[in-house]
CSV table of C-alpha atoms and ligand atoms in Angstrom, one decimal:
chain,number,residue,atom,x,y,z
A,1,UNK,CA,125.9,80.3,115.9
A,2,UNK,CA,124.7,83.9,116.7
A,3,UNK,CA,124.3,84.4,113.5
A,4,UNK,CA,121.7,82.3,113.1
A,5,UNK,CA,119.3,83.2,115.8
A,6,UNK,CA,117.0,86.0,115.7
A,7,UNK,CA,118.3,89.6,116.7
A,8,UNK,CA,117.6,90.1,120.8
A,9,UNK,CA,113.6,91.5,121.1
A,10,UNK,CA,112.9,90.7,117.6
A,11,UNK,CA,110.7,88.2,116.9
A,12,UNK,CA,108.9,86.4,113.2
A,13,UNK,CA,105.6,86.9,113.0
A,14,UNK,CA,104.6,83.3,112.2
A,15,UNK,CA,101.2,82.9,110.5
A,16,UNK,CA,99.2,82.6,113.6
A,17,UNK,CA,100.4,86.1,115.1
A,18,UNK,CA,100.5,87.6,111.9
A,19,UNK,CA,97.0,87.0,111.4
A,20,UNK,CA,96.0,88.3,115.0
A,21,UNK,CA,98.3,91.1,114.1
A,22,UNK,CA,96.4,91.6,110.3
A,23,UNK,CA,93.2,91.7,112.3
A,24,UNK,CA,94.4,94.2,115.0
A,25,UNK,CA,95.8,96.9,111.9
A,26,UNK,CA,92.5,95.8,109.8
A,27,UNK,CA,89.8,96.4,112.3
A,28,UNK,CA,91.7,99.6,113.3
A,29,UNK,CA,92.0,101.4,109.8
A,30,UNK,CA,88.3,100.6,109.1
A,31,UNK,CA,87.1,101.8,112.2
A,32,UNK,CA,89.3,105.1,111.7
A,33,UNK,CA,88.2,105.4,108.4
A,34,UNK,CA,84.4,105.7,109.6
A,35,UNK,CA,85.6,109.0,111.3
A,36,UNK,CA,87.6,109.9,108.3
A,37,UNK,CA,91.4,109.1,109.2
A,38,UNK,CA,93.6,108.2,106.1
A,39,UNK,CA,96.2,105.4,105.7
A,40,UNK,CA,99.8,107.2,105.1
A,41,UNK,CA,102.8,105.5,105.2
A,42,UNK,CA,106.2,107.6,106.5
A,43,UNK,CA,109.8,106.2,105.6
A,44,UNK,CA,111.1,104.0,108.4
A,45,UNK,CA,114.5,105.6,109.0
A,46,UNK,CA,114.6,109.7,109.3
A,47,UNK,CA,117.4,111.8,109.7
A,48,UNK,CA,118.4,111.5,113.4
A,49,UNK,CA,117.4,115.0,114.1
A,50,UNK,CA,113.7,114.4,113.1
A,51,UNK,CA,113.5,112.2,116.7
A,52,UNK,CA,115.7,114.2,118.3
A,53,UNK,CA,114.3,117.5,118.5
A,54,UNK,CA,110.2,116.3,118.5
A,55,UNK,CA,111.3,113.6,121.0
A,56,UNK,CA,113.6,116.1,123.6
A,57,UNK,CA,116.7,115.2,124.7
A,58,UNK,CA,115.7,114.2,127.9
A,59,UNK,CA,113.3,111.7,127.3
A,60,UNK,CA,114.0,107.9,127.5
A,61,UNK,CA,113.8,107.1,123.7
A,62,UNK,CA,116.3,109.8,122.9
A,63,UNK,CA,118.8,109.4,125.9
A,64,UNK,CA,118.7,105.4,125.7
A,65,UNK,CA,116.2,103.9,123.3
A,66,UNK,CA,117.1,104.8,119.4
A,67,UNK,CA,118.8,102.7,117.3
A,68,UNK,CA,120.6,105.3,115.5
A,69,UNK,CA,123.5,104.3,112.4
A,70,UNK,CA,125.7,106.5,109.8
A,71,UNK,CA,125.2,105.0,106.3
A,72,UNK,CA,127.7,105.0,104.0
A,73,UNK,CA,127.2,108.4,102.7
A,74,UNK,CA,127.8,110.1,106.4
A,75,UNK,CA,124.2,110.8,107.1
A,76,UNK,CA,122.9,110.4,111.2
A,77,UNK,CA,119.8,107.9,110.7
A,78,UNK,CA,118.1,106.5,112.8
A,79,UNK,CA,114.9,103.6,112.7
A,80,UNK,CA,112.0,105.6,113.8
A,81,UNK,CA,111.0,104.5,117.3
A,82,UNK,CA,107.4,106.4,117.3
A,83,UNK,CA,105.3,107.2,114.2
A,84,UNK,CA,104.3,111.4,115.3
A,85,UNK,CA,107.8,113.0,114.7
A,86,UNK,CA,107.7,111.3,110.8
A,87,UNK,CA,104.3,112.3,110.3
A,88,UNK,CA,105.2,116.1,111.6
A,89,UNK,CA,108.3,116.1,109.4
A,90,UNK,CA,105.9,114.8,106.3
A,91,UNK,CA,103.4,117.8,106.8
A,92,UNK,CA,106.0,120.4,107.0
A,93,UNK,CA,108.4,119.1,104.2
A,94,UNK,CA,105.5,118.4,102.1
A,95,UNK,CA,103.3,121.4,102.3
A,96,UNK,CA,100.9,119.6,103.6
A,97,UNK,CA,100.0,122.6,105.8
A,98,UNK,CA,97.7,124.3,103.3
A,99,UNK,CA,95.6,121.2,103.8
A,100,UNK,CA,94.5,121.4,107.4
A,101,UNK,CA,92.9,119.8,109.4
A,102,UNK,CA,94.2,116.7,108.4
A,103,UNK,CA,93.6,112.9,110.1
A,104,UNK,CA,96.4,110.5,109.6
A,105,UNK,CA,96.1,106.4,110.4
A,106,UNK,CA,99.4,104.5,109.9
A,107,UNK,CA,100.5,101.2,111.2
A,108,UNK,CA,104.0,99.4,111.6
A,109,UNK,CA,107.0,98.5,112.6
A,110,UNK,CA,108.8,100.9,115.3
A,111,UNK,CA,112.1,100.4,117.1
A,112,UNK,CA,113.6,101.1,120.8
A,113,UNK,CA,116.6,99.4,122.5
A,114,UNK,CA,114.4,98.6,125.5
A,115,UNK,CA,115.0,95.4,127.9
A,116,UNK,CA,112.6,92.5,125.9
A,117,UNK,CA,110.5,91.2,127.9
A,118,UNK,CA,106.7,89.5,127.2
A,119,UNK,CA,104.9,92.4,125.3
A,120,UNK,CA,108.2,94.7,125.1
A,121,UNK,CA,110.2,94.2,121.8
A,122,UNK,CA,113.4,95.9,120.4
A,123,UNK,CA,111.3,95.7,117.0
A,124,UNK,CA,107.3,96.0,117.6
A,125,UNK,CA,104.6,97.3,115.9
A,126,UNK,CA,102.1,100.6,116.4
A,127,UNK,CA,98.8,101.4,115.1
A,128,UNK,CA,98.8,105.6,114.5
A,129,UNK,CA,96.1,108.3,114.8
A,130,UNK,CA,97.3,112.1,114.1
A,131,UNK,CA,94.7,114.4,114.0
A,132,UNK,CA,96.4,117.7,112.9
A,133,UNK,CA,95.2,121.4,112.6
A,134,UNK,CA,92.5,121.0,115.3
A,135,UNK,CA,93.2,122.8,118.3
A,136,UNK,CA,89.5,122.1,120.2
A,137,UNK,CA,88.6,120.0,122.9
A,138,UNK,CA,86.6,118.7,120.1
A,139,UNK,CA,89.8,117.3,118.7
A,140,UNK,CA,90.6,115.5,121.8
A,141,UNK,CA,87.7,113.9,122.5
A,142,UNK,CA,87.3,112.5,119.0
A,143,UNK,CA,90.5,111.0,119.2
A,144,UNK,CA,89.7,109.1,122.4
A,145,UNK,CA,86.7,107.6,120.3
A,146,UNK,CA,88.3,106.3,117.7
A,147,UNK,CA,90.7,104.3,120.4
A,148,UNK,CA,87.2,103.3,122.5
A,149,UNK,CA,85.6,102.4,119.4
A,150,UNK,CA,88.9,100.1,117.8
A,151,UNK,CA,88.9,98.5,121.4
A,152,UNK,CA,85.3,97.7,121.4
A,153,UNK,CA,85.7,96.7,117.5
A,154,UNK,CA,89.0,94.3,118.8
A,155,UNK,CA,85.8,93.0,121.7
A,156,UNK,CA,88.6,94.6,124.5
A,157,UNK,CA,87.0,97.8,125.9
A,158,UNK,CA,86.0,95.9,128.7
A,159,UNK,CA,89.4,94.8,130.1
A,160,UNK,CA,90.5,98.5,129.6
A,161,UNK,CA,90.4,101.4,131.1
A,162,UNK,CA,90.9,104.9,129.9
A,163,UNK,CA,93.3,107.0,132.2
A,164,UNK,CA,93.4,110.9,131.9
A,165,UNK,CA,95.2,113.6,132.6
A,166,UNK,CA,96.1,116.9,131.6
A,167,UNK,CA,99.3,119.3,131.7
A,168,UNK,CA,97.4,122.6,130.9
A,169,UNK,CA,98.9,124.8,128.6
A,170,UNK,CA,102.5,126.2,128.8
A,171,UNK,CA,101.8,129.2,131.7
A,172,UNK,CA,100.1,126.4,133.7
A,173,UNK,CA,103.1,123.8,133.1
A,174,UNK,CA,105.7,126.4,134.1
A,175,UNK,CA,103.7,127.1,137.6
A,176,UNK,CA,103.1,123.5,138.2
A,177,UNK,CA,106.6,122.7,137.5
A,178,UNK,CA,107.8,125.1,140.2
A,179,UNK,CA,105.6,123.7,142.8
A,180,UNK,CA,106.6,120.0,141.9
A,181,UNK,CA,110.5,121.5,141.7
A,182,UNK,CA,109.9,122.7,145.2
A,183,UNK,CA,108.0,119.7,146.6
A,184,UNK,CA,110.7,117.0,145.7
A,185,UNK,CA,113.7,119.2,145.9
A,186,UNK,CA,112.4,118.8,149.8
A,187,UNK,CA,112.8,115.2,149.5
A,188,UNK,CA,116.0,114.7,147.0
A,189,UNK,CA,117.8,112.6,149.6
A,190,UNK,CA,115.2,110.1,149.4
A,191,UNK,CA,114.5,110.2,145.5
A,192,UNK,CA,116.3,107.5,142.7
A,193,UNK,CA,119.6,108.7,141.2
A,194,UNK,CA,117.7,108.6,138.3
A,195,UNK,CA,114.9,110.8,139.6
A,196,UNK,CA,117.3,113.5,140.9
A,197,UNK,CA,118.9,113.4,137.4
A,198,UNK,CA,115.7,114.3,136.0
A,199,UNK,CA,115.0,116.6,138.3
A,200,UNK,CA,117.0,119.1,137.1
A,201,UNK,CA,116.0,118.4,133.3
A,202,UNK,CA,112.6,117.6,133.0
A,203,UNK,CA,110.8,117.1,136.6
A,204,UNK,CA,107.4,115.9,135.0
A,205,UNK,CA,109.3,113.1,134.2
A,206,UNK,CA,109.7,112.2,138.4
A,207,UNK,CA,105.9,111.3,138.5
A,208,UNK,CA,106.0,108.6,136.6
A,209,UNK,CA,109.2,106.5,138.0
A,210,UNK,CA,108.2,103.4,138.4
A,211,UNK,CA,110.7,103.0,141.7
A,212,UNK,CA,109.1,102.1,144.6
A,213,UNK,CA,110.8,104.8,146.8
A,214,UNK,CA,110.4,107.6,144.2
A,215,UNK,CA,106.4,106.6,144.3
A,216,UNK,CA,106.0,107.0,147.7
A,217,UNK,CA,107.3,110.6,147.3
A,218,UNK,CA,105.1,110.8,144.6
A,219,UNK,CA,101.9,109.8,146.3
A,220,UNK,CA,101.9,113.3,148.5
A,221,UNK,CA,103.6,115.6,145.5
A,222,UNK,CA,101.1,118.7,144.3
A,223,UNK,CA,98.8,117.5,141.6
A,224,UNK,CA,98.5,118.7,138.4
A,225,UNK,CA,95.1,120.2,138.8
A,226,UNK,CA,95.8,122.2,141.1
A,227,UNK,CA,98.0,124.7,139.1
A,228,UNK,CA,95.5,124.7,135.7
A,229,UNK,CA,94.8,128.5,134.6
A,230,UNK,CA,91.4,129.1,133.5
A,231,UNK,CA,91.7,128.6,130.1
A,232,UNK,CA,93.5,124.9,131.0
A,233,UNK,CA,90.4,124.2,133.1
A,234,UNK,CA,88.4,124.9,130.7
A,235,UNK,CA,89.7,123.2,128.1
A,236,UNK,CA,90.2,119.8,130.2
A,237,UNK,CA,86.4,120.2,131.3
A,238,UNK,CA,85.3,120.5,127.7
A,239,UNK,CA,87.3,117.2,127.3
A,240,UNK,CA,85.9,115.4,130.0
A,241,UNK,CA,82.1,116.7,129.5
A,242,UNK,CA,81.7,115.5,126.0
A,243,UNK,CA,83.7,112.2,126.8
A,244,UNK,CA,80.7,111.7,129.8
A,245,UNK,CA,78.4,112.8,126.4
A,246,UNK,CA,79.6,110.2,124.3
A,247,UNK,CA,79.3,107.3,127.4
A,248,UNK,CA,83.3,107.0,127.6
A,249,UNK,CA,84.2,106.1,130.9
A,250,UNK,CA,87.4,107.3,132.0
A,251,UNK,CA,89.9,107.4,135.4
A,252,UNK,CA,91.7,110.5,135.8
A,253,UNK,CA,95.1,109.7,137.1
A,254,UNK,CA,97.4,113.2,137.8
A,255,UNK,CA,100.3,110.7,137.0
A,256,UNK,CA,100.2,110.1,133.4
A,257,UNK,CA,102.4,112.1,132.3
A,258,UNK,CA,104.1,111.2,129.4
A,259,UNK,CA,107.6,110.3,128.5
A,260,UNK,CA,108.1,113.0,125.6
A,261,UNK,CA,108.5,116.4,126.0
A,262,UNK,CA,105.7,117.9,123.4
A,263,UNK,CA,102.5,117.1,125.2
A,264,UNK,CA,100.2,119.7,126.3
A,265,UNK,CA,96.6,119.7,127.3
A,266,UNK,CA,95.1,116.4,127.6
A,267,UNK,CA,97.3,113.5,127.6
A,268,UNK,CA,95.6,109.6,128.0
A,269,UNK,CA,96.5,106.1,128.3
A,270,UNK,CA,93.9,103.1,128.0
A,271,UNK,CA,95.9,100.2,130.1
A,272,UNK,CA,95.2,96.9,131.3
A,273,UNK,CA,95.7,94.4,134.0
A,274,UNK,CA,95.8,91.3,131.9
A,275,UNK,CA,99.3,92.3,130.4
A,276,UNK,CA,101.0,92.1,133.7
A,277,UNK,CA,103.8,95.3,133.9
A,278,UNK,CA,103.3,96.0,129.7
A,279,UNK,CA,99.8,97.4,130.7
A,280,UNK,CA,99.5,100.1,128.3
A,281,UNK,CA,97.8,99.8,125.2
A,282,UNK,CA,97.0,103.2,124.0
A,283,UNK,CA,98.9,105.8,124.5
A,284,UNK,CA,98.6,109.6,123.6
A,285,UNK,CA,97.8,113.4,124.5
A,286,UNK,CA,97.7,116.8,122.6
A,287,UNK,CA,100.9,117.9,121.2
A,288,UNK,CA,100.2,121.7,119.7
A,289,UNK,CA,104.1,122.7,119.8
A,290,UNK,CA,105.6,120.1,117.9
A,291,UNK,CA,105.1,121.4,114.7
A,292,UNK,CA,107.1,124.8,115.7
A,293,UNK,CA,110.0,122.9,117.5
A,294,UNK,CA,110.6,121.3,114.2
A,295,UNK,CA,110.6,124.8,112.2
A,296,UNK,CA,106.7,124.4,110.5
A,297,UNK,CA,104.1,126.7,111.5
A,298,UNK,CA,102.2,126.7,115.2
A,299,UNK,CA,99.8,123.6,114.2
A,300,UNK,CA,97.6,122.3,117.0
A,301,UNK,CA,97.6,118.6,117.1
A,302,UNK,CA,96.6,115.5,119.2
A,303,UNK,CA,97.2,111.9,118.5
A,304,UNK,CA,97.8,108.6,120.2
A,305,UNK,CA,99.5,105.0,119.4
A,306,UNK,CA,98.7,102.0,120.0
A,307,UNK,CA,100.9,98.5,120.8
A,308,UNK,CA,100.0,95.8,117.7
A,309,UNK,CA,101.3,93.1,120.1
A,310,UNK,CA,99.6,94.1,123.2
A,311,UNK,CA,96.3,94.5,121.3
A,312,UNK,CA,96.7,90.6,119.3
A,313,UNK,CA,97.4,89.7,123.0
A,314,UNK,CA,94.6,90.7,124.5
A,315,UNK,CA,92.2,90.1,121.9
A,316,UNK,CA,90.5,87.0,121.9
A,317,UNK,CA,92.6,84.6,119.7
A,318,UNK,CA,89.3,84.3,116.8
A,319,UNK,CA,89.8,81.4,114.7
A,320,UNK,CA,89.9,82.0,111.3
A,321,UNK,CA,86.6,81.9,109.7
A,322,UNK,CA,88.5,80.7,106.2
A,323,UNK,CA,88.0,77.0,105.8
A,324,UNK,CA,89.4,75.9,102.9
A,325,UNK,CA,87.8,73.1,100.7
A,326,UNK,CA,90.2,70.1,99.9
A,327,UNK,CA,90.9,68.8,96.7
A,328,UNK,CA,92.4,65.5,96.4
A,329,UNK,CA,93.2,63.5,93.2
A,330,UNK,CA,93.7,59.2,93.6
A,331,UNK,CA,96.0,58.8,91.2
A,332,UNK,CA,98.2,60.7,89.3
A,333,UNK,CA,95.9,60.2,86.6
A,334,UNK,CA,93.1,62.8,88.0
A,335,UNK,CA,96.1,65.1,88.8
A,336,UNK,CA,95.1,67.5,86.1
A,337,UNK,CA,91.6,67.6,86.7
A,338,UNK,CA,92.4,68.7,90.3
A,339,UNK,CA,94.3,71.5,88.9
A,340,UNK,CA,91.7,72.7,87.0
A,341,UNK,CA,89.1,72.3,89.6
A,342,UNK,CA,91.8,74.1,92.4
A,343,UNK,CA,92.2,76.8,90.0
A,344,UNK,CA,88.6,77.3,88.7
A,345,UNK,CA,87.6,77.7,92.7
A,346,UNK,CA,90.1,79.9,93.9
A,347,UNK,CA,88.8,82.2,90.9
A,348,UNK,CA,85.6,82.2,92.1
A,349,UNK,CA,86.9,83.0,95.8
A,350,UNK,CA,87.6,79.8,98.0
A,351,UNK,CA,90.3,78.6,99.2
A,352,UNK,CA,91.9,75.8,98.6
A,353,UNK,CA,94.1,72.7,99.8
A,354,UNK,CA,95.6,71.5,97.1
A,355,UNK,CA,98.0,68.6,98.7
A,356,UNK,CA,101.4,67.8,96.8
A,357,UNK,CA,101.8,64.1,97.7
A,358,UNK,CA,101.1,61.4,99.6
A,359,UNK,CA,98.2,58.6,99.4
A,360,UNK,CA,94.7,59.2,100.2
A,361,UNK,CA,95.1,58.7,103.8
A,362,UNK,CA,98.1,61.1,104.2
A,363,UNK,CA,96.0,63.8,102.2
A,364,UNK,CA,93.1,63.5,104.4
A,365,UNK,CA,95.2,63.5,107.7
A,366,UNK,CA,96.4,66.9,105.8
A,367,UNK,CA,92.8,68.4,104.6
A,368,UNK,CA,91.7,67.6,108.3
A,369,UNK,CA,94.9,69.4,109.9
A,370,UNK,CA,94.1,73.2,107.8
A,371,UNK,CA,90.7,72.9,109.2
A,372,UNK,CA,89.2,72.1,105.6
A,373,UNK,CA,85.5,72.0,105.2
A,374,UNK,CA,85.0,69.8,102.9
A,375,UNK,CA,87.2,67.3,100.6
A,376,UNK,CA,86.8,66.8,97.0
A,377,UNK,CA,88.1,63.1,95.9
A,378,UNK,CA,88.5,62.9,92.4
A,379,UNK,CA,89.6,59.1,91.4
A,380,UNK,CA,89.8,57.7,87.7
A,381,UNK,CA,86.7,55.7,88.3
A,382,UNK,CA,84.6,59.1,89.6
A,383,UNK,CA,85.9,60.9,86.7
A,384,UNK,CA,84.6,58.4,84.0
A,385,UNK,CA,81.7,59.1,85.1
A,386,UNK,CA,82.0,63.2,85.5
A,387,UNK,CA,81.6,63.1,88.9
A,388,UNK,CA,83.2,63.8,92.2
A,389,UNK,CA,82.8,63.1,95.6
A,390,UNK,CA,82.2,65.3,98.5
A,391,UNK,CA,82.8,64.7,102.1
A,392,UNK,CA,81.3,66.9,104.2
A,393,UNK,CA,84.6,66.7,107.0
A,394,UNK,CA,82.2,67.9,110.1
A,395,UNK,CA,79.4,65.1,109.8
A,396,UNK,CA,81.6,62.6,107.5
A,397,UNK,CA,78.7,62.3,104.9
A,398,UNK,CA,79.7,61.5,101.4
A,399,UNK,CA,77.6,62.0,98.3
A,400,UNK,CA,78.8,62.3,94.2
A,401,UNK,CA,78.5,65.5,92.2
A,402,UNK,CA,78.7,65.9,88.9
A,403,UNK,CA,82.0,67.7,87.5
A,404,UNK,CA,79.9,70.2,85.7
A,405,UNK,CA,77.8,71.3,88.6
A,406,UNK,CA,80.9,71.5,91.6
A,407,UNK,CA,82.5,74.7,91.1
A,408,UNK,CA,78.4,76.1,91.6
A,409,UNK,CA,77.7,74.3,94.1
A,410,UNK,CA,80.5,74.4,96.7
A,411,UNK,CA,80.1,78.2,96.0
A,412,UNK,CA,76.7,78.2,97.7
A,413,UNK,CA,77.8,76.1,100.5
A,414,UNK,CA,80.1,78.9,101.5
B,501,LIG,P1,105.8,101.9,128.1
B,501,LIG,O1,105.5,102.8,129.3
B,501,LIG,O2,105.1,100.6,128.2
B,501,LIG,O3,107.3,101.9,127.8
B,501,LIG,P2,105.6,104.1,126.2
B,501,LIG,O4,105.0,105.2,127.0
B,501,LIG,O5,107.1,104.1,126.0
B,501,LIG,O6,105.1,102.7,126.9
B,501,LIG,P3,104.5,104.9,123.7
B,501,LIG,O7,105.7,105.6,123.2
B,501,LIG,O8,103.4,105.8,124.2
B,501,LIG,O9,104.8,103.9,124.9
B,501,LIG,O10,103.9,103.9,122.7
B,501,LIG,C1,102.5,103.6,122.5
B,501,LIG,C2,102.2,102.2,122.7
B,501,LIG,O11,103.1,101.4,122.0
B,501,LIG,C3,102.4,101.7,124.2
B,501,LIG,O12,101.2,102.0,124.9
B,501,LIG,C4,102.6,100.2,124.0
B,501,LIG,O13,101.3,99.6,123.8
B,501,LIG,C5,103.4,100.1,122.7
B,501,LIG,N1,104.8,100.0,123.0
B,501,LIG,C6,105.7,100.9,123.3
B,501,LIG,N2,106.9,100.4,123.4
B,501,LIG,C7,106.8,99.1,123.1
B,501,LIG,C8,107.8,98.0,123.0
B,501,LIG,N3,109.1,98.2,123.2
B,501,LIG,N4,107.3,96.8,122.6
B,501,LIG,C9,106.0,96.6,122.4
B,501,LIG,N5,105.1,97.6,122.5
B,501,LIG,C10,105.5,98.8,122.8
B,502,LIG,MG1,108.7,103.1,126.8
C-alpha cells in the first residue's frame, strides 16, 4: 500500500501546523516589510544548472541532496532546495540589476534528500531575506536585525543565540585555506574518509564535520581570524560594532562556516538547544560573488533563511484568538433563518459554526469542541417571537435577543 502513504520526509500540514506555520511566514513578512523587504515569489523547479553552479559542486546539497528529474521535453530540472540561487537567476534574467539595491522576502516550500528526522524533512519550508546591491557592513548588520527582530516578533529571541563568523574576503580565504590545508594534512590519518575527501575539494568544509574524531582535530586547527587582511578586519569589526549598537548579542564561533561555496565576509547562524541536533534556525552570511558565477554583473549581496518548521516549533503554540459564534437552528423549520443569520455575520466579519446535523445536544457538544464563544439557538417558538437566544459558552448565561438587533450586537461583543 505504498501508494497510499505519504512520500518519506514529507509531511500534511494539518490545520494546527498550518496555522503555526501561517503565523511563522505572517509575522515574518510584516516585520521585513518595516525595514522595506518585498514579497517575490521564484518558480519552484529551475533548470539544474541554476543550483549547480551558485551551490558548488562540492557542497552537500549538490553532491547528495537535490532532487533533480528530466521532463518530458529533455530539460535537467531540478526542485529548488534553497531560495538565493532562484532569486540571483531572477535578477539577472530579468534586468533587475538596473534596480539596485534591492530587498527580497519570500517563503516556501524547499526540497533536499536528507535523512528525515524530527525538524529535518525531504519537503520543508524557508522564510527568505536577500538583500542585494549593498556591499557595506551596513548591509550585514541590517540583515541580522530583521532575523533578531522576526525572532523577538515569533517571542523566541530568548531561546536563541546568534553565532558569527567571518571568511574575509577572497585574498584572506586563499591564506587561511593554506594554513588549514597544512594543519589537517598533518593529521589526515586521523580525519573521516569524508573529511579527507573534502580535503582536497573544499577544506572549509572540514570545520564543520560533525564527527567526533574530525572535531577533536578541529578544536586545535588555526582560526579564521587569524589570517583576515585589513580590509576583512575591518569589515567584520564594522559588523560586530553596530550589532553591539543596535543591543544584538552575538557568539562568535570560528566554525560556522557554511555548507555552500559563495559566502564571503560575514556568515551567521541563530541556533537553539531546544531542537535537539536540528538547532539551527537561521542561517546566512554575505554572498558578493554569486551573482558573477552565474554570468550577471559583480553584485554584492547578503541574505539568510530561515527553517518554517523549526520556527512553528519553537514558538509558543498561541491559541487561536478566532472564536467562532455558533449558530444552531431546532428544527428544520428555523433552518433558513440560520442561513441568513450565518451569512449576514460572516459578512460583517465573524466567524461562524454553522453545524450540518444532529439534535441540539450533538450541536452543542460541536459548538463547544471549535472553541465557539457564544451559541445562537434559533427554535420555531424563539422566532415567532423575532428573537433568539444567546448563550454566553464561558459563563453559561442565557438571555433572548431580538432578530433585528443580533447581527449588531454580537458585532460589539467581539
Ligand atoms: P543543517 O545544518 O541543519 O542541515 P543547513 O545549513 O543545511 O542546515 P540552510 O541551507 O542554511 O541549512 O537552510 C537554512 C535553514 O533552513 C536551516 O537553518 C534550517 O532551519 C532549515 N532547514 C535546512 N534544511 C532543512 C530540512 N531538511 N528540514 C527542515 N528544515 C531545514
Ligand atoms: Mg543541511
Amino acid at each position: 500500500m505504498s501508494a497510499l502513504q505519504p512520500v518519506r520526509g514529507t509531511r500534511d500540514l494539518l490545520p494546527d501546523e498550518s496555522r503555526r506555520h501561517r503565523r511563522v511566514v505572517e509575522t515574518a513578512r510584516k516585520t521585513a516589510e518595516l525595514y522595506g523587504y518585498e514579497e517575490v515569489a521564484t518558480p519552484i523547479f529551475e533548470f539544474t544548472e541554476v543550483f549547480k553552479r551558485t551551490l558548488g559542486d562540492t557542497s552537500d546539497i549538490v553532491t547528495k541532496e537535490m532532487y533533480t528529474f528530466e521532463d518530458r521535453g529533455g530539460e535537467q530540472l531540478t526542485l529548488r532546495p534553497e531560495a538565493t540561487a532562484g532569486i540571483m537567476r531572477a535578477l539577472i534574467s530579468g534586468g533587475l540589476a538596473q534596480h539596485l539595491p534591492l530587498k527580497f522576502f519570500c517563503a516556501g516550500a524547499m526540497f533536499r534528500y536528507e535523512r528525515p528526522q524530527k525538524g529535518r524533512y525531504r519537503q520543508f519550508h524557508q522564510i527568505d531575506i536577500e538583500l542585494l546591491g549593498v556591499p557595506e557592513p551596513l548591509g550585514d548588520v541590517e540583515v541580522i536585525a530583521v532575523g533578531a527582530h522576526i525572532l523577538e516578533a515569533l517571542g523566541v529571541l530568548g531561546k536563541t543565540t546568534l553565532e558569527l563568523n567571518t571568511l574575509g574576503d577572497a585574498e584572506s580565504r586563499a591564506t587561511y585555506r593554506a594554513a588549514l590545508v597544512d594543519y589537517l594534512g598533518k593529521h589526515l590519518d586521523k580525519l573521516s574518509p569524508e573529511s579527507r575527501a573534502r580535503l582536497e575539494r573544499n577544506p572549509l568544509r572540514v570545520l564543520d564535520s560533525k564527527d567526533e574524531a574530525d572535531r577533536r582535530i578541529v578544536a586545535a586547527a588555526p582560526v579564521f581570524f587569524d589570517y583576515l587582511n585589513e580590509s576583512s578586519r575591518a569589515f567584520f569589526d564594522k559588523v560586530t560594532r553596530r550589532l553591539s549598537a543596535l543591543g544584538i548579542a552575538y557568539r562568535l564561533n570560528p566554525r560556522i562556516v557554511r555548507g555552500l561555496d559563495y559566502y564571503c565576509h560575514t556568515v551567521f547562524e541563530f541556533t537553539t538547544d531546544e531542537l535537539g541536533a536540528q538547532g539551527a534556525v537561521i542561517a546566512g552570511g554575505r554572498y558578493d560573488g554569486l551573482a558573477e558565477t552565474m554570468g550577471g554583473a559583480p553584485t554584492a549581496s547578503v541574505g539568510w533563511a530561515g527553517g518554517i518548521e523549526r520556527l512553528a516549533m519553537l514558538a509558543d503554540e498561541m491559541r487561536e484568538t478566532l472564536r467562532p459564534i455558533a449558530v444552531i437552528p431546532v428544527g428544520e423549520a428555523a433552518e433558513s433563518a440560520a442561513l441568513v443569520l450565518a451569512r449576514d455575520l460572516r459578512h460583517r466579519g465573524i466567524a461562524v459554526e454553522l453545524g450540518f446535523h444532529g439534535n441540539l445536544s450533538r450541536r452543542m457538544r460541536r459548538a463547544n469542541k471549535v472553541n465557539a464563544r457564544i451559541a445562537v439557538l434559533l427554535g420555531d417558538n424563539e422566532l415567532g417571537r423575532k428573537v433568539a437566544s444567546l448563550r454566553d459558552l464561558d459563563t453559561g448565561v442565557q438571555s433572548e435577543v431580538a432578530l433585528d438587533s443580533l447581527v449588531d450586537r454580537l458585532a460589539a461583543e467581539r
